[in-house]
mmCIF file of C-alpha atoms in Angstrom:
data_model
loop_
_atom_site.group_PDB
_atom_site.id
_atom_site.type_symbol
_atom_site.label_atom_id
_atom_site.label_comp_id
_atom_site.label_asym_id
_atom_site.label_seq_id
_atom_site.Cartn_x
_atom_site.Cartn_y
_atom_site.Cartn_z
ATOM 1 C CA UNK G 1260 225.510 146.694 178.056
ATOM 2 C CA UNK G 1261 224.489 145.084 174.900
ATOM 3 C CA UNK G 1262 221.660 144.712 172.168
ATOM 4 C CA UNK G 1263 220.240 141.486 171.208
ATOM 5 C CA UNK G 1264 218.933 140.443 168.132
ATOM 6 C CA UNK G 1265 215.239 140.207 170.089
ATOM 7 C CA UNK G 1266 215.900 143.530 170.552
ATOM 8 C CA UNK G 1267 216.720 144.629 167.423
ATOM 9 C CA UNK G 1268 214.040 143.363 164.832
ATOM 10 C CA UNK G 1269 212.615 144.086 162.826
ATOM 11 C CA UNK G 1270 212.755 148.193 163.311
ATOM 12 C CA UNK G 1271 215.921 148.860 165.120
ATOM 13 C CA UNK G 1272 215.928 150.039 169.009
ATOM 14 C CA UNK G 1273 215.705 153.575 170.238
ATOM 15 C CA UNK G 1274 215.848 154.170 174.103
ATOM 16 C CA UNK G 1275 217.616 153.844 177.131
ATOM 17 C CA UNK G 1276 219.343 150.684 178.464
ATOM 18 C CA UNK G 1277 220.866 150.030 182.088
ATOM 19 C CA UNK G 1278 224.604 150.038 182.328
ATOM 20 C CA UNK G 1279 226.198 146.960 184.104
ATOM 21 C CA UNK G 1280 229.348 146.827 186.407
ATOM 22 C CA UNK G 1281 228.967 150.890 187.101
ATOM 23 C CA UNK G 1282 230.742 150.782 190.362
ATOM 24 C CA UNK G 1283 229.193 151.745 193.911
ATOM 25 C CA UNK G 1284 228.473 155.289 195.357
ATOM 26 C CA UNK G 1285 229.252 154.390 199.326
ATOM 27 C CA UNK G 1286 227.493 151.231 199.633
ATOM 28 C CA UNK G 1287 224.766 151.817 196.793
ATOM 29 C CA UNK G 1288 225.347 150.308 193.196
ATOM 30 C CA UNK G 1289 225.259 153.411 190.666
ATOM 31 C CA UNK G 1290 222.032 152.810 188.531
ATOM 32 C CA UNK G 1291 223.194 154.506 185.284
ATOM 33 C CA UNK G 1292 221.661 154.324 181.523
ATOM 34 C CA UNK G 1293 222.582 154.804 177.961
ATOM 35 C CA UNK G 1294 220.146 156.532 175.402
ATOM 36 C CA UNK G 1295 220.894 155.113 172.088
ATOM 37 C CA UNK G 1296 219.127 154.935 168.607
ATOM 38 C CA UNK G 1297 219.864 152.005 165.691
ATOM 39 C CA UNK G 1298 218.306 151.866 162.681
ATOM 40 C CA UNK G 1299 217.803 149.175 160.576
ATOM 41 C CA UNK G 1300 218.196 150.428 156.951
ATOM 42 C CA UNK G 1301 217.386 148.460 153.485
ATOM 43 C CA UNK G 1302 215.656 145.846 155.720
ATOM 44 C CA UNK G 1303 213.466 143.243 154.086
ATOM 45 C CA UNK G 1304 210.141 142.330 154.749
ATOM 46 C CA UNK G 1305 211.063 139.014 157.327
ATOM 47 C CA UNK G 1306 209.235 137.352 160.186
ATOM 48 C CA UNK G 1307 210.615 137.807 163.077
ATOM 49 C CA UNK G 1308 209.470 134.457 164.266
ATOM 50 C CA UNK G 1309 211.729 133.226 161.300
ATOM 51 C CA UNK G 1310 214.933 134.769 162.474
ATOM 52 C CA UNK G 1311 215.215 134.239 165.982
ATOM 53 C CA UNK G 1312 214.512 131.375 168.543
ATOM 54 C CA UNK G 1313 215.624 133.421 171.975
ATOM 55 C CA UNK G 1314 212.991 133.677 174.669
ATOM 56 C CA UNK G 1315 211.352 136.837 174.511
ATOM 57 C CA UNK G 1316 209.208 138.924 177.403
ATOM 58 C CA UNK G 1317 205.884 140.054 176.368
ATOM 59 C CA UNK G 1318 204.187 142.277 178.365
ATOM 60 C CA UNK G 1319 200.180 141.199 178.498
ATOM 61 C CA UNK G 1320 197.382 143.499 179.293
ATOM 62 C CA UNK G 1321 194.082 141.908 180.360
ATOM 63 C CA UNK G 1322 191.234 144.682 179.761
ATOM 64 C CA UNK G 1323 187.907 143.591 179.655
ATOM 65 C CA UNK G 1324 184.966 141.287 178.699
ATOM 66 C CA UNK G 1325 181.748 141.970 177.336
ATOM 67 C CA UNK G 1326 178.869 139.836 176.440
ATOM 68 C CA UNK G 1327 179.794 136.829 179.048
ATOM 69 C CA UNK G 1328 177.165 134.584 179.808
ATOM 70 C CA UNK G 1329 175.150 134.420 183.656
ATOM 71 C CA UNK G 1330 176.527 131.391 185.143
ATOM 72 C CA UNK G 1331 174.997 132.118 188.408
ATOM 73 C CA UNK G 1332 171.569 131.951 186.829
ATOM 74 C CA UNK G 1333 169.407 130.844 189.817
ATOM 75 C CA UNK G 1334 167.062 133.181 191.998
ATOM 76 C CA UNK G 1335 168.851 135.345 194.211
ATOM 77 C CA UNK G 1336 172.681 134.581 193.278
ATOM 78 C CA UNK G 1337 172.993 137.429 190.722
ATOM 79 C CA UNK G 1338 175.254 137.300 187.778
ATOM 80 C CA UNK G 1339 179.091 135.693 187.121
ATOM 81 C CA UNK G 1340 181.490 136.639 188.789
ATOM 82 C CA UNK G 1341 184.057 136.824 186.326
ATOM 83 C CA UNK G 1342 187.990 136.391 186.468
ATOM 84 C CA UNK G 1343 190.850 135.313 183.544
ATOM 85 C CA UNK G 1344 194.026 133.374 183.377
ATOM 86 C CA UNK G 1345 196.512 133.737 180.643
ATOM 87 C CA UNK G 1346 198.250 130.672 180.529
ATOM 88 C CA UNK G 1347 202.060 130.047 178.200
ATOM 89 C CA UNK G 1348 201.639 126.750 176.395
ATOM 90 C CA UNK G 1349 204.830 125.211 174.702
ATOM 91 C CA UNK G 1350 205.254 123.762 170.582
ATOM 92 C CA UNK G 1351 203.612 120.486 171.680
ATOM 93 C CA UNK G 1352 200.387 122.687 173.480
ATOM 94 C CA UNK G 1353 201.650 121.683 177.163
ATOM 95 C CA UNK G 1354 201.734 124.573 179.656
ATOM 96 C CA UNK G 1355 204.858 125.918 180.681
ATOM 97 C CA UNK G 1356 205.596 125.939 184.043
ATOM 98 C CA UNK G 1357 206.851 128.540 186.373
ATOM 99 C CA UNK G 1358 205.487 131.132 188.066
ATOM 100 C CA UNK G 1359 206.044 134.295 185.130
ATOM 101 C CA UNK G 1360 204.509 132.097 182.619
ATOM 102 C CA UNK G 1361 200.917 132.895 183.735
ATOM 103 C CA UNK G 1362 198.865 135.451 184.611
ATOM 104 C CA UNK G 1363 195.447 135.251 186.726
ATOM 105 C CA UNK G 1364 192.774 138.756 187.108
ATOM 106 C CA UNK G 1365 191.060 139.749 190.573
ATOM 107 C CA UNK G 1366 187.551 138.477 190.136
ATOM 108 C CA UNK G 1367 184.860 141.140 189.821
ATOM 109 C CA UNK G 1368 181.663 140.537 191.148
ATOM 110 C CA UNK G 1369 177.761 140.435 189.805
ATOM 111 C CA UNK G 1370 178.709 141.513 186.157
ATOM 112 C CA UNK G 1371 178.690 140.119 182.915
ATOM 113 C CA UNK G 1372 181.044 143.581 181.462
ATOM 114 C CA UNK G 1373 183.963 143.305 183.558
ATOM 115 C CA UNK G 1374 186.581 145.620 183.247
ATOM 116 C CA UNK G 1375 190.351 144.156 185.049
ATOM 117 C CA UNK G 1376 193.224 146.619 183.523
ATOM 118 C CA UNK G 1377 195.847 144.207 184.633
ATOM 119 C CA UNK G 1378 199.429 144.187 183.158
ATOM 120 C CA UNK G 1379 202.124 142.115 183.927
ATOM 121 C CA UNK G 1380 204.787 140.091 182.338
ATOM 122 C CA UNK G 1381 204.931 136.712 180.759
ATOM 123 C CA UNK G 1382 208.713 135.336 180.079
ATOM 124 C CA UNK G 1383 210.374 132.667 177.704
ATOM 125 C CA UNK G 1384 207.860 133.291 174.795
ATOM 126 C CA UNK G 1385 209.273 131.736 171.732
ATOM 127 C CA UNK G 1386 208.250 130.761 167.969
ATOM 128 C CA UNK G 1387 205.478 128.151 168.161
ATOM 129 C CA UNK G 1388 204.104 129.069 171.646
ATOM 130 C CA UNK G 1389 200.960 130.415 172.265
ATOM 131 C CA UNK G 1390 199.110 132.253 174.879
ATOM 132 C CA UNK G 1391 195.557 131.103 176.039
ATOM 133 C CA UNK G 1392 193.190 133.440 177.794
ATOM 134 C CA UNK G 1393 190.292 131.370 179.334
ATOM 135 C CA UNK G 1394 187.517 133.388 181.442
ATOM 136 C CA UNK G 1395 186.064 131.683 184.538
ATOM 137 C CA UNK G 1396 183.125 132.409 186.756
ATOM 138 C CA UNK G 1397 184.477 132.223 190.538
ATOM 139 C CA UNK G 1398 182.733 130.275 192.327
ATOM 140 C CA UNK G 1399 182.459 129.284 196.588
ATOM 141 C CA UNK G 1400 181.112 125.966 197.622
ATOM 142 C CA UNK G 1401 181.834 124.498 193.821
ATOM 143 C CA UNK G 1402 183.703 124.463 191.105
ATOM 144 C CA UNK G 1403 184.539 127.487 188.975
ATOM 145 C CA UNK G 1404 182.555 127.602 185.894
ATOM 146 C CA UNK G 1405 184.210 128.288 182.529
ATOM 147 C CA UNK G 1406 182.561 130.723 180.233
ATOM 148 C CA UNK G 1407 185.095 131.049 177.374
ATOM 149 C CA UNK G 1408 188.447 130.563 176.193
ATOM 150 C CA UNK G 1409 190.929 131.715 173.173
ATOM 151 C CA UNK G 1410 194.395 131.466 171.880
ATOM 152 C CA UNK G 1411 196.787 133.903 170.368
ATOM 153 C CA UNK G 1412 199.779 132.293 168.285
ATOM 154 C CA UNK G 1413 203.119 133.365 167.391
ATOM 155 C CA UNK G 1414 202.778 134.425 164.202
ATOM 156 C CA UNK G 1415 200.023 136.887 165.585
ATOM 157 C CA UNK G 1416 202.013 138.298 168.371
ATOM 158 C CA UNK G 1417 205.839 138.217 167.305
ATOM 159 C CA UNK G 1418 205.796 139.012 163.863
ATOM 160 C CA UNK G 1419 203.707 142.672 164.375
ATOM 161 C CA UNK G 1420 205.975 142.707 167.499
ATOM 162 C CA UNK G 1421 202.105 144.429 169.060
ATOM 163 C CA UNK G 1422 198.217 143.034 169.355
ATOM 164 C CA UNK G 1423 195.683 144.946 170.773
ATOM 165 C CA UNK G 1424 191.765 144.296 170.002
ATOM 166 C CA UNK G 1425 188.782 141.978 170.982
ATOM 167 C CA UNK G 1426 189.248 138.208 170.808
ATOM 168 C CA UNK G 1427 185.756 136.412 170.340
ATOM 169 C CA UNK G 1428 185.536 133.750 172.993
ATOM 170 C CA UNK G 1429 185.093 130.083 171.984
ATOM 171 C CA UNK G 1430 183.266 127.398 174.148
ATOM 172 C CA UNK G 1431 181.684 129.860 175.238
ATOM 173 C CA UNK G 1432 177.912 128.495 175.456
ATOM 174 C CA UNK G 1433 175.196 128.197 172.998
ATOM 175 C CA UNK G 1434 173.846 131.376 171.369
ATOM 176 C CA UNK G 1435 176.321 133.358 172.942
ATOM 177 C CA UNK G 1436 179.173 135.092 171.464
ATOM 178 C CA UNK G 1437 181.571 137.207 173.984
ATOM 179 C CA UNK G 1438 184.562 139.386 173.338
ATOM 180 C CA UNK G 1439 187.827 139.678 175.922
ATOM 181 C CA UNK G 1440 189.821 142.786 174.894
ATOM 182 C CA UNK G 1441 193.695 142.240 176.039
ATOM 183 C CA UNK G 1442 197.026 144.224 174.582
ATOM 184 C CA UNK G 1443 199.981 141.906 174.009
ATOM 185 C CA UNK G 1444 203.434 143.118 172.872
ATOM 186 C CA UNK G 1445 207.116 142.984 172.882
ATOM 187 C CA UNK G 1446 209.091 144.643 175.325
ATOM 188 C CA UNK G 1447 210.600 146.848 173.015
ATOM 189 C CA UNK G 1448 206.819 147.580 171.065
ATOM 190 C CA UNK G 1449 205.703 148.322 174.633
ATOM 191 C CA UNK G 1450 208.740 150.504 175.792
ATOM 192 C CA UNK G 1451 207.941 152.647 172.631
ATOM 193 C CA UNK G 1452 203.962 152.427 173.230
ATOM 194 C CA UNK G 1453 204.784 153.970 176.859
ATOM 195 C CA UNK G 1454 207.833 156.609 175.763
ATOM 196 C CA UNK G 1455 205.217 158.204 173.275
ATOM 197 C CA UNK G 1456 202.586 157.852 176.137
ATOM 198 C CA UNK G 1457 204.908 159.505 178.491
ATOM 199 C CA UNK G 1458 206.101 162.355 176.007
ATOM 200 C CA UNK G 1459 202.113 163.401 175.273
ATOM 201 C CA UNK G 1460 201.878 163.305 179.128
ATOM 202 C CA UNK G 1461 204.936 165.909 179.632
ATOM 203 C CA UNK G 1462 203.339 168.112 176.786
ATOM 204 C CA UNK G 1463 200.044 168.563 178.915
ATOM 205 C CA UNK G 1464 202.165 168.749 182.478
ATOM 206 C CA UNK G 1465 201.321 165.187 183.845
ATOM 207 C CA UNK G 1466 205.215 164.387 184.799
ATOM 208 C CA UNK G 1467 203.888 162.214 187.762
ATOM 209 C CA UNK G 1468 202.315 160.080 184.970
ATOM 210 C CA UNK G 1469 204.794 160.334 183.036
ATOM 211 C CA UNK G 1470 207.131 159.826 185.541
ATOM 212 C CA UNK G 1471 205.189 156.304 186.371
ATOM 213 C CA UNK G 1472 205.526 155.030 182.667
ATOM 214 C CA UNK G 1473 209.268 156.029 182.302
ATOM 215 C CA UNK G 1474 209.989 153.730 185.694
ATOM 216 C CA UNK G 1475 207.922 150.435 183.961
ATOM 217 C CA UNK G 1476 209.615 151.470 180.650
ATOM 218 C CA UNK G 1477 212.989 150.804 182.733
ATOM 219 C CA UNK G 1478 211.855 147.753 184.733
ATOM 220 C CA UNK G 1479 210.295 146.113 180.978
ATOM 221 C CA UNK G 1480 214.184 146.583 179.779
ATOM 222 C CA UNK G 1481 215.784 145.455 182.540
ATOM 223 C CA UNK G 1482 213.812 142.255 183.190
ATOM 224 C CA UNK G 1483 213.676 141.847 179.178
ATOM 225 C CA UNK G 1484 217.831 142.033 179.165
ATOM 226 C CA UNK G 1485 218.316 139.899 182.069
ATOM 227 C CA UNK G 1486 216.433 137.128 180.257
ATOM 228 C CA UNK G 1487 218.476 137.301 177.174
ATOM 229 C CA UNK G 1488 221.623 136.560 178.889
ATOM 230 C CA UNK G 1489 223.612 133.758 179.218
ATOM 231 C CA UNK G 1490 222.406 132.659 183.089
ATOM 232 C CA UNK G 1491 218.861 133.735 181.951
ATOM 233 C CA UNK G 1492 218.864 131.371 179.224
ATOM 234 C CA UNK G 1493 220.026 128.711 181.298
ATOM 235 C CA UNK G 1494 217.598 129.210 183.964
ATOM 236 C CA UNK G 1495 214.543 129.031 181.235
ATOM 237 C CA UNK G 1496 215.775 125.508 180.207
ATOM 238 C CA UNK G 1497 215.899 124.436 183.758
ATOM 239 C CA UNK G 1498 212.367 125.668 184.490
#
């Protein structure tokens, strides 16, 4: 196995990575991983964004809304029923296709403080891209109405390597002024965010929990490496 500069800045790498060609047990592949720690040491203060051009997986948690406005205003329909998308857009603000460059929320009905906790992954985020989250009102019979959208940049996600907080909605309809609360980070940022979640976990005797955040620890790494390599890059420029 090997580290990649992604992986590396700006503060080094400390956990476990999946061997490759470990040989078979019978007719099972032996999963086996390596716990290792590198530290960076006399490092400058440098962008991240400014050293590297690789794809990178980030790892996007939708939370929840507050403030939205009642699109389904009439007698008797009740309030939005609101839902998001998270959408990859390119340098030149076109989306990027493919079906792990977007994200879209369960709606959840008659509420205008929805509350999703979805996580998944978004690959082949580079310099210059940017994520848009837009919120939506679902809608049967018409179409969907739109009560909100924002973008975060580069520089605001890659550089920190981590965002979490409340995004203030734009286009979102006069006099009102709603929030969307998301987490977006690195897979290595997020690895460490669940490790220390984990470890506190252990300490109190959750090890199902904990168990659960080691195994999407592991699956982060894994489908973070596999992008990195040589077929993975190729595959992103096909897409």
């Amino acid at each position: 196995v090997e580290l990649h500069t992604q992986q590396l800045v700006p503060d080094g790498f400390s956990g476990e990575l999946k061997l490759r060609e470990t040989g078979y047990a019978g007719s099972k592949q032996v999963n086996a991983y390596l716990t290792v720690q590198v530290v960076i040491t006399g490092k400058e203060a440098v962008p991240v964004s400014s050293l590297v051009d690789r794809p990178v997986l980030l790892r996007v948690a939708i939370l929840r809304a507050r403030g939205l406005r009642d699109a389904d205003w009439m007698p008797g329909q009740g309030k939005s029923d609101p839902y998001v998308t998270c959408q990859l857009y390119d340098r030149e603000g076109k989306k990027v296709p493919g079906e792990r460059s977007h994200i879209k929320t369960h709606s959840m009905s008659d509420t205008l403080e929805p509350e999703w906790d979805v996580e998944d992954n978004i690959l082949g985020f580079k310099a210059g891209m940017s994520l848009k989250f837009e919120v939506w009102d679902e809608d049967f019979g018409k179409s969907d109405d739109f009560l909100g959208g924002v973008a975060l940049t580069s520089d605001e996600i890659l550089d920190p390597g981590y965002f979490e907080g409340e995004l203030q909605l734009e286009d979102a309809g006069e006099g009102f002024m709603p929030y969307l609360a998301v987490r977006v980070a690195t897979a290595q940022k997020e690895v460490e965010r669940l490790k220390s979640i984990a470890l506190q976990d252990e300490q109190h005797g959750s090890f199902d929990k904990a168990s659960n955040e080691y195994a999407t620890a592991r699956q982060i790494l894994e489908e973070a490496g596999s992008l990195q390599s040589e077929e993975g890059a190729q595959l992103l420029q096909r897409a």
